Coordinates of C-alpha atoms and ligand atoms in Angstrom, one line a residue:
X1 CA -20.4 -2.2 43.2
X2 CA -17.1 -3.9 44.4
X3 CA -14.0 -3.7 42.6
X4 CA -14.2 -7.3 42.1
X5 CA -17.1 -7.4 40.4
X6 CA -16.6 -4.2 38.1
X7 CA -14.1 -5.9 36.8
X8 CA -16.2 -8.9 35.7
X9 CA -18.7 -7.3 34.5
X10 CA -15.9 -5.4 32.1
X11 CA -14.4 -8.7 31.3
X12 CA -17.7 -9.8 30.3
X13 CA -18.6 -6.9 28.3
X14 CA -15.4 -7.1 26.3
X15 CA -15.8 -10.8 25.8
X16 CA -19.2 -9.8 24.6
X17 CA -17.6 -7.2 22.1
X18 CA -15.4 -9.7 20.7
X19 CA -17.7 -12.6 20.0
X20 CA -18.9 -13.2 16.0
X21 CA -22.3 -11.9 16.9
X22 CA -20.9 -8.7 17.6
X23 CA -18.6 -8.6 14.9
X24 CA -17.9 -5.2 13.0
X25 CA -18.1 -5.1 9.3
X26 CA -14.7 -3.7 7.4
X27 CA -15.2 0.4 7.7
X28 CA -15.3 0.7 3.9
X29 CA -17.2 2.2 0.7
X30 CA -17.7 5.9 2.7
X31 CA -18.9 6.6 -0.8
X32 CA -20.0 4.5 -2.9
X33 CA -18.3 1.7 -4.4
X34 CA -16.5 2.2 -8.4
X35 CA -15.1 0.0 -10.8
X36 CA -16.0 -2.6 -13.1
X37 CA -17.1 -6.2 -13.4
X38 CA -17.5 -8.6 -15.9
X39 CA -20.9 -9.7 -15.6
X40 CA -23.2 -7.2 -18.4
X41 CA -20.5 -7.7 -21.1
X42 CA -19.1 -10.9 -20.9
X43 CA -21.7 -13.4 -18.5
X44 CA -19.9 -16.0 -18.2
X45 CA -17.3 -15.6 -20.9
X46 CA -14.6 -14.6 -18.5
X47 CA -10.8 -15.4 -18.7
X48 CA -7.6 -14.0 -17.1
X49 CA -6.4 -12.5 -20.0
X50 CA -9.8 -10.6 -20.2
X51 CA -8.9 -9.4 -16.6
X52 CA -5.5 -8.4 -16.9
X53 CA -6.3 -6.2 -19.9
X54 CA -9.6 -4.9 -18.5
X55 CA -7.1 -3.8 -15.9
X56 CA -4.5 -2.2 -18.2
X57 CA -7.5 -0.3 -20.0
X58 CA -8.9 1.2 -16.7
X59 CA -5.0 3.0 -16.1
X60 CA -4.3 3.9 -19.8
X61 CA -7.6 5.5 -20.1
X62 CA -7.4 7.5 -16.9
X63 CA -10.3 6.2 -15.3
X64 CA -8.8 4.4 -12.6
X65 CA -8.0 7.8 -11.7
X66 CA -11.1 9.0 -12.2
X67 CA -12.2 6.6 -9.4
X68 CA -12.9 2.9 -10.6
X69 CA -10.8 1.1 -8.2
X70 CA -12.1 -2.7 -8.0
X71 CA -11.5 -4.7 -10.7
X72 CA -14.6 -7.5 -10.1
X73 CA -15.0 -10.6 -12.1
X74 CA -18.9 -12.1 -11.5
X75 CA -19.8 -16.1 -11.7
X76 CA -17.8 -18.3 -13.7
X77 CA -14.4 -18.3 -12.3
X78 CA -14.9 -20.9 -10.3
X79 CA -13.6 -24.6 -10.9
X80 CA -14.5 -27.6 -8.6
X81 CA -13.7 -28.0 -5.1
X82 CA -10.2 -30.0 -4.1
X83 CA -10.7 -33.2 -2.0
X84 CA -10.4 -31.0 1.4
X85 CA -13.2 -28.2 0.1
X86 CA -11.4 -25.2 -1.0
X87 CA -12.3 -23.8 -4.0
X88 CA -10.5 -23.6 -7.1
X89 CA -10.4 -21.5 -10.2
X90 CA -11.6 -22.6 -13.2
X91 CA -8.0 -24.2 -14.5
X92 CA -9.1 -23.6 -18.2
X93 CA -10.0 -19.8 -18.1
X94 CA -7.2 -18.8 -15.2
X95 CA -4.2 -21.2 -15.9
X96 CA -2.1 -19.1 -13.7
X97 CA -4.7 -19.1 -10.5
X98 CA -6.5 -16.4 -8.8
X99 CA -3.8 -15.1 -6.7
X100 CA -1.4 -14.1 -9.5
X101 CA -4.2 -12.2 -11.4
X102 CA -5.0 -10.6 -8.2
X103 CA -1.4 -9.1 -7.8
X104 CA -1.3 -8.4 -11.5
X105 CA -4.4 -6.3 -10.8
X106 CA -3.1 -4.6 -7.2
X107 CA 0.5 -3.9 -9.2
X108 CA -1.6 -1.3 -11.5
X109 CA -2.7 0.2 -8.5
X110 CA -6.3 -1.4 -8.5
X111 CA -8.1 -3.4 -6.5
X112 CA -9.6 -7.0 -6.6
X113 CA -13.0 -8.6 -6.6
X114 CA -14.7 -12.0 -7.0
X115 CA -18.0 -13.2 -6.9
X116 CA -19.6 -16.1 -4.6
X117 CA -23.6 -17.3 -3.8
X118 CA -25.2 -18.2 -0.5
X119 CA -26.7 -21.2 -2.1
X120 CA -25.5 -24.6 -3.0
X121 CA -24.5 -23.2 -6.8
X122 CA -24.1 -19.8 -7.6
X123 CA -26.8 -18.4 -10.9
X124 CA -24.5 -20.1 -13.6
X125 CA -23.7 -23.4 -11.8
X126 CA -20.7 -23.3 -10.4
X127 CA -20.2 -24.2 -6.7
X128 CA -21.8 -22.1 -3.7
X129 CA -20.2 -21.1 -0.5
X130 CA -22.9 -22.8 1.4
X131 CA -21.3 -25.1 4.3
X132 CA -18.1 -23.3 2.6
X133 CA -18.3 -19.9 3.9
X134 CA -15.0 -19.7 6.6
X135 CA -13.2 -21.8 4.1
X136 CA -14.2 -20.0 0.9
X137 CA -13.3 -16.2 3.0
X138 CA -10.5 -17.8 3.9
X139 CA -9.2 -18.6 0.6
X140 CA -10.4 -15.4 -0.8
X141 CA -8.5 -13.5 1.9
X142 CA -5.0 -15.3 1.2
X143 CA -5.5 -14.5 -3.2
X144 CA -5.8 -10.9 -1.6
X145 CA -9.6 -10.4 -2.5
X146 CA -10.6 -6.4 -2.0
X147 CA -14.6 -7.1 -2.7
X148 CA -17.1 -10.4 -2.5
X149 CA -20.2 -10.2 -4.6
X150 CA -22.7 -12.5 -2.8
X151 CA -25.3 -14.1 -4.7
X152 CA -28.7 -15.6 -4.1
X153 CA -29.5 -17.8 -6.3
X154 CA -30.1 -22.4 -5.2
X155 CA -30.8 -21.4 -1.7
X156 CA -33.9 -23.1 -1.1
X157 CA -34.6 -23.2 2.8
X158 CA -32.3 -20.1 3.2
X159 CA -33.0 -16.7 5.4
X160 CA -30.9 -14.4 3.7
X161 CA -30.2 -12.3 6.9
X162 CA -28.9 -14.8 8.3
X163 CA -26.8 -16.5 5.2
X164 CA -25.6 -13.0 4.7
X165 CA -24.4 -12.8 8.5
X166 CA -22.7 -16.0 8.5
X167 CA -20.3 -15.0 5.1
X168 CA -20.3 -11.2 6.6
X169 CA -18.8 -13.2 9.7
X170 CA -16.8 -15.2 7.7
X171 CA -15.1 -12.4 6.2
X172 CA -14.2 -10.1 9.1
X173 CA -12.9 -14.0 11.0
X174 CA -10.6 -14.3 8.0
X175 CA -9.2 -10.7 8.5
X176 CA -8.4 -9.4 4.7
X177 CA -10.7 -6.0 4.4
X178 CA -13.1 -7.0 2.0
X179 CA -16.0 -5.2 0.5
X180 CA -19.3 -7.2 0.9
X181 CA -21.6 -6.5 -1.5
X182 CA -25.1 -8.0 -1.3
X183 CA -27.2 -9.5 -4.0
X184 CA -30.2 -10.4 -2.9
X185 CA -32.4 -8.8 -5.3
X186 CA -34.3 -6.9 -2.9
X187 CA -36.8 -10.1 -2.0
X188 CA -36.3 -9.5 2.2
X189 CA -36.0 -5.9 1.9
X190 CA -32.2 -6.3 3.0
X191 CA -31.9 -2.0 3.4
X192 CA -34.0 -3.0 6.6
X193 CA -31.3 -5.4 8.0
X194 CA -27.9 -5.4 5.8
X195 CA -26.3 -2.1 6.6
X196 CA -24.0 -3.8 9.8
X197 CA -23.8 -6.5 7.5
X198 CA -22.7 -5.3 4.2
X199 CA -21.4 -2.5 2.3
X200 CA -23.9 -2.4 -0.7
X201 CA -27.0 -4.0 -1.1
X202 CA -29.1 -4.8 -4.6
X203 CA -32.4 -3.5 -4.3
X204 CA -33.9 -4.8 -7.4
X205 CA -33.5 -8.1 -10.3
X206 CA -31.1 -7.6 -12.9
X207 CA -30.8 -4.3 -15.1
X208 CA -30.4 -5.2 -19.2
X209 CA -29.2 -2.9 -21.7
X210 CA -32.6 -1.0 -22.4
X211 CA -33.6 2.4 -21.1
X212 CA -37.6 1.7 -20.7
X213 CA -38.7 -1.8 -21.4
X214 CA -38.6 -5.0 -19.1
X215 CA -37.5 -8.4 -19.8
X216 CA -39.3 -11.7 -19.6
X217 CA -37.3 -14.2 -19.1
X218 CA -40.0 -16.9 -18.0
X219 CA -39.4 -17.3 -14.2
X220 CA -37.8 -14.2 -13.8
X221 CA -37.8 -10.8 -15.3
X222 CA -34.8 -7.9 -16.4
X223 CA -35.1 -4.5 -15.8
X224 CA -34.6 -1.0 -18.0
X225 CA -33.2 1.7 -16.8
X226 CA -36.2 3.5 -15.7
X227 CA -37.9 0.6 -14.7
X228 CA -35.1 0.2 -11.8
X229 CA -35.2 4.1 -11.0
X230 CA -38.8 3.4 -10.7
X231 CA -38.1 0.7 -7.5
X232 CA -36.1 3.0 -5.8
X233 CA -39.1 4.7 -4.3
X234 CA -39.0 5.1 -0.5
X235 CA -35.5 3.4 0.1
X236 CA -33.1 6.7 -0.1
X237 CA -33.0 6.9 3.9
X238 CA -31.4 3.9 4.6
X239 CA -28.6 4.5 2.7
X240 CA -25.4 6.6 3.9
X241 CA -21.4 6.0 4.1
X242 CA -20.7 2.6 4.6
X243 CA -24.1 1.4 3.6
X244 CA -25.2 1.9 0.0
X245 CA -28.6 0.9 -1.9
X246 CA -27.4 -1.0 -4.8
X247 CA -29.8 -0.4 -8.3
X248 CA -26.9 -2.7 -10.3
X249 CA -24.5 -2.2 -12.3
X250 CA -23.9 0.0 -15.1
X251 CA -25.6 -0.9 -18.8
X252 CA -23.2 2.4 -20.0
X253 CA -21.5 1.4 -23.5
X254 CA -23.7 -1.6 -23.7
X255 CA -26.1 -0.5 -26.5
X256 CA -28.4 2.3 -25.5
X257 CA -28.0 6.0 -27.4
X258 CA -26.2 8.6 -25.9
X259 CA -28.5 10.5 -24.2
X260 CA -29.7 7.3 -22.7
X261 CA -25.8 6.6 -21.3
X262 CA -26.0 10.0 -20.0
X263 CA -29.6 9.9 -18.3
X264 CA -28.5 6.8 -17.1
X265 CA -25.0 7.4 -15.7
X266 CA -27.1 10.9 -14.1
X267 CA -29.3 8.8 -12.6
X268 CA -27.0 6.6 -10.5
X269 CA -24.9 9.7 -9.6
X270 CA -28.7 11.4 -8.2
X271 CA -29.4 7.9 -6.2
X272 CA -25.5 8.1 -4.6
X273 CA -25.3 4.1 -6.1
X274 CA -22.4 2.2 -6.8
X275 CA -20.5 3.1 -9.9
X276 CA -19.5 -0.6 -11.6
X277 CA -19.2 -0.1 -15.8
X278 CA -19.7 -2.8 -17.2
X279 CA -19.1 -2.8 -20.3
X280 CA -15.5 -3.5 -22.6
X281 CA -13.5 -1.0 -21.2
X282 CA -10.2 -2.2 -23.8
X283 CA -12.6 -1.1 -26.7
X284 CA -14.4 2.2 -25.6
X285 CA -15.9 4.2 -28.2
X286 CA -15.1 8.4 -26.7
X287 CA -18.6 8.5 -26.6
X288 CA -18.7 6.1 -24.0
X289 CA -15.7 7.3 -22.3
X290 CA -16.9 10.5 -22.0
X291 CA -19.6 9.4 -20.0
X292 CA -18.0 7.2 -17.2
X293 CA -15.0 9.6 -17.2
X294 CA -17.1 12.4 -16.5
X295 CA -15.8 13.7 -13.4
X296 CA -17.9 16.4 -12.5
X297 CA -20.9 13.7 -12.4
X298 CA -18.5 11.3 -10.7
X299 CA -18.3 13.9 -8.1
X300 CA -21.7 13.9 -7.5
X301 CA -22.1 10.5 -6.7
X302 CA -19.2 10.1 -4.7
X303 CA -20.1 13.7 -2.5
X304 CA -18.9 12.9 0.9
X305 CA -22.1 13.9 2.6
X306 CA -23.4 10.4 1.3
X307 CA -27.1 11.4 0.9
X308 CA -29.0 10.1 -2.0
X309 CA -31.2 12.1 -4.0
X310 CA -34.9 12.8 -4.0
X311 CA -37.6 13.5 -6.5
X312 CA -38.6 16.9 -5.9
X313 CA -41.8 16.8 -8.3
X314 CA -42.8 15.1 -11.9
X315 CA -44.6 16.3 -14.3
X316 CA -45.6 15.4 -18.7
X317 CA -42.9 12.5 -18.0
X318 CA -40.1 14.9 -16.8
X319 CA -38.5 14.4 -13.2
X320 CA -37.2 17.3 -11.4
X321 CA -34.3 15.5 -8.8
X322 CA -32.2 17.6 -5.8
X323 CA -29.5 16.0 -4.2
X324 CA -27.9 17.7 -1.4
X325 CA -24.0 17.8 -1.2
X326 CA -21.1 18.3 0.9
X327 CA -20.5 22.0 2.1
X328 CA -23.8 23.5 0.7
X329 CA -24.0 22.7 -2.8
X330 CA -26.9 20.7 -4.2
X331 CA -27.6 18.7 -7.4
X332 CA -30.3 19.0 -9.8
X333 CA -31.1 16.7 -12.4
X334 CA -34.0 17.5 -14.7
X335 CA -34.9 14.1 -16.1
X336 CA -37.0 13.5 -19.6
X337 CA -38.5 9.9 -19.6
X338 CA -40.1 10.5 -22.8
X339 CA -38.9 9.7 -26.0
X340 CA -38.9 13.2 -27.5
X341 CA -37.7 16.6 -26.3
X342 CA -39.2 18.6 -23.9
X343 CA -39.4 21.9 -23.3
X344 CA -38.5 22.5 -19.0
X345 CA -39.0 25.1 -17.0
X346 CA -38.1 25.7 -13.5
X347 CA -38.9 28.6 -11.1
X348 CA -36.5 28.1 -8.6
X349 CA -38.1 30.8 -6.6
X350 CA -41.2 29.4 -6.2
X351 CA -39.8 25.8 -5.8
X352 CA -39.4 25.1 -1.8
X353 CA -36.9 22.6 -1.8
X354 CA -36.8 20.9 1.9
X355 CA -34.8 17.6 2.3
X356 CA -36.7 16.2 5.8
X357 CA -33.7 13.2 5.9
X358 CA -31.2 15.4 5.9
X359 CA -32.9 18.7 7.2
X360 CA -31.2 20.5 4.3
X361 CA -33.1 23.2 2.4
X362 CA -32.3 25.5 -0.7
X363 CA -34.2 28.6 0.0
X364 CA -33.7 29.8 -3.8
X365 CA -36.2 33.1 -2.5
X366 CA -33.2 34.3 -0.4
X367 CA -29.9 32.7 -1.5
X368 CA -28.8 32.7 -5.1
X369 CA -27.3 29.6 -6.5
X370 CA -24.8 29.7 -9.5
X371 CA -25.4 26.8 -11.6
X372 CA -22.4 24.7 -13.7
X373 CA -24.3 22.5 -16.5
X374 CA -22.1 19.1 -15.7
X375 CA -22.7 17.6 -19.4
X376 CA -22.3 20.9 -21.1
X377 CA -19.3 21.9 -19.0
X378 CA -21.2 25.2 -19.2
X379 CA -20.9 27.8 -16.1
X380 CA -24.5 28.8 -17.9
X381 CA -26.4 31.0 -15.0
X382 CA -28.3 31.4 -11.7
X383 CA -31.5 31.0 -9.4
X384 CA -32.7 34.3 -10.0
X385 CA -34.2 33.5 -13.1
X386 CA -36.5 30.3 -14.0
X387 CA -34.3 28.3 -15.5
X388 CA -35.8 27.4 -19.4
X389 CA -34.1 24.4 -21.3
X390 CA -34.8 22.2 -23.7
X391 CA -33.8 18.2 -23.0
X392 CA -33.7 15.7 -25.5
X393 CA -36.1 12.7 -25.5
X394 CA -34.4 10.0 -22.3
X395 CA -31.8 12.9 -21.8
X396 CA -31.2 14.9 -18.7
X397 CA -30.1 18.0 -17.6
X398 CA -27.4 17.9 -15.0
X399 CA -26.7 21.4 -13.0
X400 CA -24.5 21.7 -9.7
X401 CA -26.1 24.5 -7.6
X402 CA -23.4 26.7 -5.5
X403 CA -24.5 29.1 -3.2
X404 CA -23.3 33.0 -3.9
X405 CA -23.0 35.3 -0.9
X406 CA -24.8 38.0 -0.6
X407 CA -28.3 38.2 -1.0
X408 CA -30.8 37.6 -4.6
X409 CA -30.7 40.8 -6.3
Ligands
GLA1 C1 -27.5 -12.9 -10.9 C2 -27.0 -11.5 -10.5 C3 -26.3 -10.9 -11.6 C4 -25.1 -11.8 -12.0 C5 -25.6 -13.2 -12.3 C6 -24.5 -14.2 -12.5 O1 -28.5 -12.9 -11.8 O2 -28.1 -10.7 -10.1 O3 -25.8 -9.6 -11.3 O4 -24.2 -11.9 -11.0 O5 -26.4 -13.7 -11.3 O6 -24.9 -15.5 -12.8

């Protein structure tokens, strides 16, 4: 090939690389995405005084720290449009407009987020970024937005790939890194097309504040707990740093028992999801706090090998979960669906744990694991024995494995 025409062909491949269609997502979320948003709590009873003291409650109570960075507010913020298109906040609720609230938020050293749709109206009625979407990413990227929840709801006639593409586009054009997080319910399977696309992805309908029950609500339906776990089935490969299946957002705080906040809170850390509380952060009983704040489980979820967990085996309504982590450790999370205790055990000998997506395995016959109970804050013992527990009815046990050199005596 001449010189000549190497050089046009480069040319053309760059010009290529540089065109929307080729457009790279924001490199974010190489864990999973933490904070809080409004949504579970408040609907659509949201305000900037809520914010700015949500805000002040996530640093006084150290779990900004622990790891919830992005401050989100869901539907309801939004006002009408003005006479050219742009959005505006609702004047009532945030008086002193969106981009003062979002520095209020980034000067306690957290992170913002807001909430559009892909439709014409978002699910409570306010306007949709359809026909809107350079403007609306735009706007969002001059308040300083850090993270766009993107609705599904009035888009009658819509492909969601391709609504999804044209906001993801949208987004990168407008040049603020934001964190696109897509809800889509699951309907067109989005783990198969969203990961260049988005960061997260919702794979189900909404989760309510119930551990094992489901919802009617006439033309759609709300989820419990294990009735979300339950529709996670199959979907743990496509997730991975950068590209997270999204179950929802936390129901912690919001009216389930204890155990049930801690099977729950277990369960999101096994399936590496996104950790958003959502409950009321400025009124957290310790109980509550001592859940979300739990670090060791944070840790879990936010391992930086990325891989979600898998069902090992199930058996009289108790779940026996791995989930291999960074440098060699592994999780294991014996989970009791029932409503009373159980007695578990586990041989760990006998159990041939092989991970096929990530070609990890725990050969417990040769390599003895210490085990730290993560609820208990116990160091409690090792893989040479069958482990023997009892767990409370909805409860879980929660164990990080770590490998001891030398071989099983
Ligand atoms: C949908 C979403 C929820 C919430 C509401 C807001 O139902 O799935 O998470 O954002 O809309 O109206």
């Amino acid at each position: 090939m001449s010189a000549r025409r190497l050089l046009a062909a480069l040319l053309a491949l760059l010009a290529c690389a540089a065109s929307p269609a080729f457009a790279q997502k924001f490199d974010l979320a190489a864990t999973p995405p933490m904070g809080w948003n409004s949504w579970n709590k408040f609907a659509c009873n949201v305000n900037e005084q809520l914010i700015r003291e949500t805000a002040d409650a996530l640093v006084s109570s150290g779990l900004r720290d622990a790891g919830y960075r992005y401050v989100n507010i869901d539907d309801c913020w939004q006002g009408e449009r003005d006479a050219q298109g742009f959005i505006r906040a609702d004047a009532q609720r945030f008086p002193s407009g969106m981009k003062a609230l979002a520095d209020y938020v980034h000067a306690q050293g957290l992170l913002f987020g807001l909430y559009s749709d892909a439709g014409w109206k978002t699910c409570g009625g306010r306007p949709g970024s359809r026909g809107h979407e350079f403007q609306d990413a735009q706007t969002y990227a001059s308040w300083g937005v850090d993270y766009l929840k993107y609705d599904w709801c009035e888009t009658g006639g819509l492909k969601a790939e391709g609504a999804y593409q044209t906001m993801a586009a949208a987004l990168r054009q407008a040049g603020h890194p934001i964190l696109f997080s897509l809800c889509e319910w699951g309907g067109s399977q989005p783990w198969t097309w969203a990961a260049p696309v988005g960061h997260s992805w919702r794979t189900t309908g909404d989760i309510f504040g119930c551990f094992d029950c489901v919802q009617n609500n006439g033309d759609w339906k709300a989820f419990g707990v294990l009735q979300i776990l339950d529709m996670q089935d199959g979907l743990r490969k496509y997730a991975g740093p950068g590209h997270w299946n999204d179950p929802d957002m936390l129901e912690v705080g919001n009216g389930l028992t204890a155990n049930q906040d801690r099977a729950h809170f277990s369960i999101w850390a096994m399936l590496a999801a996104p950790l958003i509380a959502g409950n009321d952060i400025r009124n957290m009983p310790a109980a509550v706090h001592a859940v979300l704040g739990n670090r060791a489980v944070i840790a879990i979820d936010q391992d930086a090998a990325g891989i979600q967990g898998l069902r090992h085996a199930a058996k009289d309504g108790v779940e026996y979960w791995f989930k291999p982590l960074a440098g060699g450790d592994w999780a294991f999370m014996a989970l009791n669906r029932n409503a009373s205790a159980r007695h578990v055990s586990f041989d760990w000998a006998a159990a041939a744990v092989r991970d096929e997506l990530s070609g990890r395995d725990a050969d417990f016959a040769r390599t003895r694991y210490a085990w730290r109970d993560l609820w208990q804050d116990r160091a409690t013992g090792d893989t040479t024995r069958p482990l023997e527990a009892d767990v409370p009815g909805q409860d879980v046990l929660l164990l990080r494995l770590t490998p001891r050199t030398g071989p099983a005596p």
